């Protein structure tokens, strides 16, 4: 019997400029570029072991054996790695998150970033950061942004099949916080993959995509210059645009709940009164409230007092995915 094993760790990320809709769905080539921040303090840890004694791939997720579509997605990703490495062994994957599922934090980003590192190394590949980012993208688009550290841009150049993400500033450049106001822990009825597939049924998706380079430029510059007001404007506009596309798709996707809107309104009011703070919302009802890292405690406390907010989860600007020896 032969074993090939490796372990890695990766943070989830929150997109400031969102990925929504694909130019090429199979290879997850996005319709527009995106920019995100890694969420330090939260992570997925994954061990991959290719083992000649296995008759199929196996997955243990948060301590429980997984099957069905979850195992199938991981197995399809391992097929990509096996193809590149010219390897014919099945693998055991043991993966665990240190953050709760259903908390409005996409575990697919940290999950496939960690899996890309561990699986490629266990298969004997030595990939550089950009190659690992491109590989992670094949499992989940946003996972490519969890490979590099800090503030990360997923660049697109037309429908480039080599699309991957790069760090535009290290975590230490600008310590920010993400206070996630959890208004519903339940599983979302329609996930991102299905949402991407119907993005272009919205009459406004083309306009959203066409304007993306302008928003990316504003966001990139705001990060580099640590200009919170400019970041807040670009981030809220981008989140609102993505949700406008979702709400006008066929079938319609409406993720917001009443407390979602209450948090958005409170954030805008608090910013007007001088607190540097802004919101962004992914494919779910929970609200990511971005602030300066020294305001995390105050912002969390304020959010907890809003009716309908069940819990507040916090994170700070995080580093790159890495191997654990
Ligand atoms: C709303 O990366 O989860 O969070 O590639 O199908 O796994 P798949 O989609 P995914 O989409 C993320 C959508 C988003 C915005 C973002 O993170 O950019």
CSV table of C-alpha atoms and ligand atoms in Angstrom, one decimal:
chain,number,residue,atom,x,y,z
A,1,UNK,CA,0.0,0.0,0.0
A,2,UNK,CA,1.2,3.5,-0.6
A,3,UNK,CA,0.1,6.8,1.1
A,4,UNK,CA,0.6,10.3,-0.1
A,5,UNK,CA,-0.6,12.9,2.4
A,6,UNK,CA,-0.6,16.6,3.1
A,7,UNK,CA,-2.5,19.1,5.3
A,8,UNK,CA,-3.3,22.7,4.8
A,9,UNK,CA,-5.3,25.6,6.2
A,10,UNK,CA,-7.2,28.5,4.5
A,11,UNK,CA,-9.4,31.4,5.5
A,12,UNK,CA,-12.8,32.2,3.9
A,13,UNK,CA,-13.1,35.6,2.3
A,14,UNK,CA,-15.7,38.3,1.9
A,15,UNK,CA,-16.0,40.0,-1.5
A,16,UNK,CA,-16.0,43.8,-1.6
A,17,UNK,CA,-16.6,43.6,-5.4
A,18,UNK,CA,-18.6,40.5,-6.1
A,19,UNK,CA,-18.3,37.6,-8.5
A,20,UNK,CA,-21.8,36.9,-9.9
A,21,UNK,CA,-22.3,35.1,-13.2
A,22,UNK,CA,-19.9,33.1,-15.4
A,23,UNK,CA,-18.5,33.7,-18.8
A,24,UNK,CA,-17.7,29.9,-18.9
A,25,UNK,CA,-19.5,28.0,-16.1
A,26,UNK,CA,-17.8,24.6,-16.3
A,27,UNK,CA,-14.3,26.0,-15.7
A,28,UNK,CA,-15.7,28.8,-13.4
A,29,UNK,CA,-14.5,31.7,-15.5
A,30,UNK,CA,-16.3,34.7,-14.1
A,31,UNK,CA,-18.2,37.4,-16.0
A,32,UNK,CA,-16.4,40.1,-14.1
A,33,UNK,CA,-13.4,40.6,-11.8
A,34,UNK,CA,-13.8,40.7,-8.0
A,35,UNK,CA,-11.9,41.9,-5.0
A,36,UNK,CA,-12.1,40.4,-1.5
A,37,UNK,CA,-10.6,40.4,2.0
A,38,UNK,CA,-9.5,37.2,3.7
A,39,UNK,CA,-11.3,36.6,7.0
A,40,UNK,CA,-8.5,35.9,9.6
A,41,UNK,CA,-9.5,34.0,12.7
A,42,UNK,CA,-11.8,31.7,10.7
A,43,UNK,CA,-10.4,28.8,8.8
A,44,UNK,CA,-10.9,25.4,7.2
A,45,UNK,CA,-8.2,22.7,7.9
A,46,UNK,CA,-8.0,19.9,5.4
A,47,UNK,CA,-5.9,16.7,5.2
A,48,UNK,CA,-5.8,14.7,2.0
A,49,UNK,CA,-4.4,11.2,1.8
A,50,UNK,CA,-4.2,9.4,-1.6
A,51,UNK,CA,-4.3,5.7,-0.6
A,52,UNK,CA,-3.9,2.7,-2.9
A,53,UNK,CA,-6.2,0.7,-0.4
A,54,UNK,CA,-9.3,2.9,-1.2
A,55,UNK,CA,-11.9,1.8,-3.7
A,56,UNK,CA,-13.5,5.3,-3.9
A,57,UNK,CA,-13.0,8.9,-2.6
A,58,UNK,CA,-14.0,9.5,1.0
A,59,UNK,CA,-14.9,12.7,2.7
A,60,UNK,CA,-15.2,13.5,6.4
A,61,UNK,CA,-16.6,17.0,7.0
A,62,UNK,CA,-16.7,18.5,10.5
A,63,UNK,CA,-16.4,15.0,12.0
A,64,UNK,CA,-19.1,13.3,9.9
A,65,UNK,CA,-18.9,11.2,6.7
A,66,UNK,CA,-20.3,13.1,3.7
A,67,UNK,CA,-22.0,11.7,0.7
A,68,UNK,CA,-24.2,12.8,-2.2
A,69,UNK,CA,-23.6,16.1,-4.0
A,70,UNK,CA,-21.0,17.3,-1.4
A,71,UNK,CA,-18.8,14.2,-1.9
A,72,UNK,CA,-19.4,14.3,-5.7
A,73,UNK,CA,-18.1,17.9,-5.9
A,74,UNK,CA,-15.0,17.1,-3.9
A,75,UNK,CA,-14.4,14.0,-6.0
A,76,UNK,CA,-14.8,16.0,-9.3
A,77,UNK,CA,-12.2,18.4,-7.9
A,78,UNK,CA,-9.8,15.5,-7.0
A,79,UNK,CA,-10.3,14.3,-10.6
A,80,UNK,CA,-8.8,17.6,-11.8
A,81,UNK,CA,-5.8,17.1,-9.5
A,82,UNK,CA,-5.4,13.4,-10.5
A,83,UNK,CA,-5.4,14.4,-14.2
A,84,UNK,CA,-2.7,17.1,-13.7
A,85,UNK,CA,-0.5,14.7,-11.5
A,86,UNK,CA,-1.2,11.6,-13.6
A,87,UNK,CA,-2.3,9.8,-10.5
A,88,UNK,CA,-4.8,6.9,-10.3
A,89,UNK,CA,-5.4,6.7,-6.5
A,90,UNK,CA,-8.5,7.6,-4.6
A,91,UNK,CA,-8.2,9.8,-1.6
A,92,UNK,CA,-9.5,10.3,1.9
A,93,UNK,CA,-10.3,14.0,2.7
A,94,UNK,CA,-10.8,15.1,6.3
A,95,UNK,CA,-11.9,18.7,6.5
A,96,UNK,CA,-13.1,20.8,9.4
A,97,UNK,CA,-14.2,24.5,9.8
A,98,UNK,CA,-13.7,26.4,13.0
A,99,UNK,CA,-16.8,28.5,12.2
A,100,UNK,CA,-20.4,27.4,12.2
A,101,UNK,CA,-22.1,26.4,8.9
A,102,UNK,CA,-25.1,28.5,7.9
A,103,UNK,CA,-23.5,31.6,9.5
A,104,UNK,CA,-23.3,33.5,6.3
A,105,UNK,CA,-19.7,32.7,5.7
A,106,UNK,CA,-19.1,30.7,2.5
A,107,UNK,CA,-17.2,27.5,3.5
A,108,UNK,CA,-16.7,26.6,-0.1
A,109,UNK,CA,-14.1,29.3,-0.5
A,110,UNK,CA,-11.9,28.2,2.4
A,111,UNK,CA,-12.8,24.6,1.8
A,112,UNK,CA,-11.6,24.4,-1.9
A,113,UNK,CA,-8.6,26.7,-1.2
A,114,UNK,CA,-7.4,24.3,1.5
A,115,UNK,CA,-8.3,21.3,-0.6
A,116,UNK,CA,-6.3,22.7,-3.6
A,117,UNK,CA,-3.2,23.0,-1.5
A,118,UNK,CA,-3.5,19.7,0.4
A,119,UNK,CA,-4.6,17.6,-2.7
A,120,UNK,CA,-1.9,19.0,-5.0
A,121,UNK,CA,0.9,18.5,-2.6
A,122,UNK,CA,-0.3,15.0,-1.6
A,123,UNK,CA,-0.4,14.2,-5.3
A,124,UNK,CA,3.3,15.3,-5.6
A,125,UNK,CA,2.7,18.6,-7.4
A,126,UNK,CA,4.7,21.7,-6.6
A,127,UNK,CA,2.5,24.5,-7.7
A,128,UNK,CA,3.1,28.2,-7.1
A,129,UNK,CA,0.6,30.6,-5.5
A,130,UNK,CA,-1.1,31.6,-8.8
A,131,UNK,CA,-1.3,28.0,-10.0
A,132,UNK,CA,-2.9,27.0,-6.7
A,133,UNK,CA,-5.4,29.9,-7.0
A,134,UNK,CA,-6.3,28.8,-10.5
A,135,UNK,CA,-6.7,25.2,-9.3
A,136,UNK,CA,-8.9,26.2,-6.3
A,137,UNK,CA,-11.1,28.1,-8.7
A,138,UNK,CA,-12.1,24.8,-10.3
A,139,UNK,CA,-13.8,23.7,-7.1
A,140,UNK,CA,-15.5,27.0,-6.2
A,141,UNK,CA,-14.9,30.3,-8.0
A,142,UNK,CA,-14.5,32.4,-4.9
A,143,UNK,CA,-11.9,29.9,-3.5
A,144,UNK,CA,-9.3,31.3,-5.8
A,145,UNK,CA,-9.3,34.4,-3.7
A,146,UNK,CA,-8.7,32.5,-0.5
A,147,UNK,CA,-5.2,31.3,-1.7
A,148,UNK,CA,-3.3,34.6,-1.7
A,149,UNK,CA,-3.3,36.7,1.6
A,150,UNK,CA,-4.9,40.0,2.7
A,151,UNK,CA,-6.7,41.9,0.0
A,152,UNK,CA,-7.1,39.9,-3.1
A,153,UNK,CA,-8.1,40.6,-6.7
A,154,UNK,CA,-9.4,37.9,-9.1
A,155,UNK,CA,-8.5,39.3,-12.4
A,156,UNK,CA,-10.3,38.6,-15.6
A,157,UNK,CA,-9.2,39.3,-19.1
A,158,UNK,CA,-12.1,38.4,-21.3
A,159,UNK,CA,-12.9,34.7,-20.9
A,160,UNK,CA,-9.3,33.8,-20.0
A,161,UNK,CA,-9.2,30.1,-18.9
A,162,UNK,CA,-6.0,30.8,-16.8
A,163,UNK,CA,-7.9,33.2,-14.6
A,164,UNK,CA,-6.7,33.3,-11.0
A,165,UNK,CA,-6.3,35.7,-8.1
A,166,UNK,CA,-3.4,37.8,-6.7
A,167,UNK,CA,-2.8,39.7,-3.5
A,168,UNK,CA,-3.0,43.5,-4.0
A,169,UNK,CA,-2.1,44.3,-0.3
A,170,UNK,CA,-1.0,42.2,2.6
A,171,UNK,CA,-3.2,41.8,5.7
A,172,UNK,CA,-1.0,44.2,7.7
A,173,UNK,CA,-1.5,47.0,5.2
A,174,UNK,CA,-5.0,47.8,6.6
A,175,UNK,CA,-6.4,46.0,9.6
A,176,UNK,CA,-10.2,45.8,9.0
A,177,UNK,CA,-12.9,43.9,10.7
A,178,UNK,CA,-15.9,42.0,9.5
A,179,UNK,CA,-18.8,41.7,12.0
A,180,UNK,CA,-21.3,39.3,10.5
A,181,UNK,CA,-24.8,40.0,11.7
A,182,UNK,CA,-26.6,36.7,11.6
A,183,UNK,CA,-30.3,37.0,11.1
A,184,UNK,CA,-31.0,33.5,9.9
A,185,UNK,CA,-28.8,30.4,10.4
A,186,UNK,CA,-30.9,28.3,8.0
A,187,UNK,CA,-29.6,26.9,4.8
A,188,UNK,CA,-30.2,29.1,1.7
A,189,UNK,CA,-32.7,27.6,-0.7
A,190,UNK,CA,-30.7,28.4,-3.8
A,191,UNK,CA,-26.9,28.4,-3.6
A,192,UNK,CA,-24.3,30.4,-5.5
A,193,UNK,CA,-23.7,27.9,-8.3
A,194,UNK,CA,-27.3,27.9,-9.3
A,195,UNK,CA,-27.5,31.7,-8.9
A,196,UNK,CA,-24.5,32.2,-11.2
A,197,UNK,CA,-26.3,30.1,-13.8
A,198,UNK,CA,-29.3,32.4,-14.0
A,199,UNK,CA,-27.5,35.8,-13.6
A,200,UNK,CA,-27.9,36.7,-17.3
A,201,UNK,CA,-31.6,36.2,-17.1
A,202,UNK,CA,-31.7,39.5,-15.4
A,203,UNK,CA,-31.9,42.5,-17.8
A,204,UNK,CA,-29.5,44.4,-15.6
A,205,UNK,CA,-26.6,41.8,-15.4
A,206,UNK,CA,-25.0,43.1,-18.6
A,207,UNK,CA,-24.9,46.7,-17.2
A,208,UNK,CA,-23.6,45.4,-13.9
A,209,UNK,CA,-20.8,43.6,-15.6
A,210,UNK,CA,-20.0,46.5,-18.0
A,211,UNK,CA,-19.5,48.8,-15.0
A,212,UNK,CA,-17.4,46.4,-13.0
A,213,UNK,CA,-13.9,47.7,-14.2
A,214,UNK,CA,-14.9,51.1,-12.8
A,215,UNK,CA,-15.9,49.7,-9.4
A,216,UNK,CA,-12.9,47.5,-9.3
A,217,UNK,CA,-10.6,50.5,-9.9
A,218,UNK,CA,-12.3,52.6,-7.1
A,219,UNK,CA,-12.1,49.6,-4.7
A,220,UNK,CA,-8.5,48.8,-5.5
A,221,UNK,CA,-7.4,52.4,-5.1
A,222,UNK,CA,-9.5,52.8,-1.8
A,223,UNK,CA,-7.7,49.8,-0.4
A,224,UNK,CA,-4.2,51.0,-1.5
A,225,UNK,CA,-4.9,54.5,0.0
A,226,UNK,CA,-6.8,53.2,3.0
A,227,UNK,CA,-9.7,55.5,2.0
A,228,UNK,CA,-12.7,54.1,4.0
A,229,UNK,CA,-15.3,56.4,2.5
A,230,UNK,CA,-14.4,55.5,-1.0
A,231,UNK,CA,-14.4,51.8,-0.1
A,232,UNK,CA,-17.8,52.1,1.6
A,233,UNK,CA,-19.4,53.7,-1.5
A,234,UNK,CA,-18.0,51.2,-3.9
A,235,UNK,CA,-18.7,48.2,-1.7
A,236,UNK,CA,-22.4,49.1,-0.9
A,237,UNK,CA,-23.0,50.0,-4.6
A,238,UNK,CA,-21.6,46.7,-5.7
A,239,UNK,CA,-23.6,44.6,-3.2
A,240,UNK,CA,-26.8,46.4,-4.1
A,241,UNK,CA,-26.1,45.9,-7.8
A,242,UNK,CA,-25.6,42.1,-7.3
A,243,UNK,CA,-28.8,41.8,-5.2
A,244,UNK,CA,-30.7,43.9,-7.8
A,245,UNK,CA,-29.5,41.3,-10.4
A,246,UNK,CA,-30.6,38.5,-8.1
A,247,UNK,CA,-34.0,40.0,-7.5
A,248,UNK,CA,-34.6,40.5,-11.2
A,249,UNK,CA,-33.4,37.1,-12.4
A,250,UNK,CA,-35.7,34.3,-13.5
A,251,UNK,CA,-36.5,32.6,-11.2
A,252,UNK,CA,-36.2,35.5,-8.8
A,253,UNK,CA,-33.7,35.3,-6.0
A,254,UNK,CA,-34.7,37.3,-2.9
A,255,UNK,CA,-32.3,36.7,0.0
A,256,UNK,CA,-33.1,39.6,2.2
A,257,UNK,CA,-35.2,39.3,5.3
A,258,UNK,CA,-36.7,42.2,7.5
A,259,UNK,CA,-33.7,42.3,9.8
A,260,UNK,CA,-31.3,42.3,6.8
A,261,UNK,CA,-32.8,45.7,5.8
A,262,UNK,CA,-32.8,47.0,9.4
A,263,UNK,CA,-29.0,46.3,9.6
A,264,UNK,CA,-28.3,47.9,6.2
A,265,UNK,CA,-30.2,51.0,7.3
A,266,UNK,CA,-28.5,51.2,10.7
A,267,UNK,CA,-25.1,50.9,9.1
A,268,UNK,CA,-25.8,53.8,6.7
A,269,UNK,CA,-27.1,55.9,9.7
A,270,UNK,CA,-24.1,55.1,11.9
A,271,UNK,CA,-21.7,56.0,9.0
A,272,UNK,CA,-23.5,59.3,8.6
A,273,UNK,CA,-22.9,60.0,12.3
A,274,UNK,CA,-19.1,59.4,11.9
A,275,UNK,CA,-18.5,55.7,12.4
A,276,UNK,CA,-16.4,54.3,9.5
A,277,UNK,CA,-18.5,51.3,8.7
A,278,UNK,CA,-20.2,49.8,5.6
A,279,UNK,CA,-22.2,46.7,4.6
A,280,UNK,CA,-22.0,43.9,2.0
A,281,UNK,CA,-24.3,40.9,1.6
A,282,UNK,CA,-23.6,37.6,-0.2
A,283,UNK,CA,-26.1,35.0,-1.4
A,284,UNK,CA,-28.0,34.9,1.9
A,285,UNK,CA,-29.8,37.2,4.5
A,286,UNK,CA,-26.8,37.8,6.8
A,287,UNK,CA,-25.0,41.1,6.7
A,288,UNK,CA,-21.2,41.5,6.7
A,289,UNK,CA,-20.4,44.8,8.4
A,290,UNK,CA,-16.9,46.0,7.5
A,291,UNK,CA,-15.2,48.4,10.0
A,292,UNK,CA,-11.7,49.4,11.2
A,293,UNK,CA,-10.4,46.5,13.3
A,294,UNK,CA,-10.2,48.6,16.5
A,295,UNK,CA,-14.0,49.1,16.2
A,296,UNK,CA,-15.0,45.4,16.1
A,297,UNK,CA,-16.2,45.3,19.7
A,298,UNK,CA,-18.2,48.5,19.4
A,299,UNK,CA,-19.8,47.5,16.1
A,300,UNK,CA,-20.7,44.0,17.3
A,301,UNK,CA,-22.3,45.4,20.4
A,302,UNK,CA,-24.4,47.8,18.4
A,303,UNK,CA,-25.4,45.1,15.9
A,304,UNK,CA,-26.5,42.7,18.7
A,305,UNK,CA,-29.0,45.4,19.9
A,306,UNK,CA,-30.9,45.3,16.5
A,307,UNK,CA,-34.1,43.3,16.7
A,308,UNK,CA,-33.8,40.1,14.6
A,309,UNK,CA,-29.9,39.8,14.9
A,310,UNK,CA,-29.4,36.4,16.5
A,311,UNK,CA,-25.6,36.5,16.8
A,312,UNK,CA,-22.6,38.4,15.5
A,313,UNK,CA,-19.5,36.6,14.3
A,314,UNK,CA,-16.3,38.5,13.9
A,315,UNK,CA,-13.1,38.2,11.8
A,316,UNK,CA,-10.2,40.5,10.8
A,317,UNK,CA,-8.0,40.8,7.7
A,318,UNK,CA,-6.4,37.4,7.2
A,319,UNK,CA,-3.3,35.9,5.6
A,320,UNK,CA,-2.8,33.4,2.8
A,321,UNK,CA,-3.6,29.7,2.7
A,322,UNK,CA,-0.7,27.6,4.0
A,323,UNK,CA,0.6,24.1,4.5
A,324,UNK,CA,0.8,22.5,7.9
A,325,UNK,CA,3.8,20.3,8.3
B,1,LIG,C1,-22.2,36.0,-3.7
B,1,LIG,O1,-17.7,31.0,-5.4
B,1,LIG,O2,-19.7,30.4,-4.0
B,1,LIG,O3,-20.3,35.0,-2.5
B,1,LIG,O4,-18.1,29.0,-8.0
B,1,LIG,O5,-20.4,28.2,-7.8
B,1,LIG,O6,-18.9,27.9,-5.9
B,1,LIG,P1,-19.3,28.7,-7.1
B,1,LIG,O7,-19.7,30.1,-6.5
B,1,LIG,P2,-19.2,30.9,-5.3
B,1,LIG,O8,-19.9,32.3,-5.5
B,1,LIG,C2,-19.7,33.4,-4.7
B,1,LIG,C3,-20.7,34.4,-4.8
B,1,LIG,C4,-20.7,35.5,-3.8
B,1,LIG,C5,-19.9,36.7,-4.3
B,1,LIG,C6,-18.4,36.5,-4.1
B,1,LIG,O9,-17.9,35.8,-3.2
B,1,LIG,O10,-17.7,37.1,-5.0
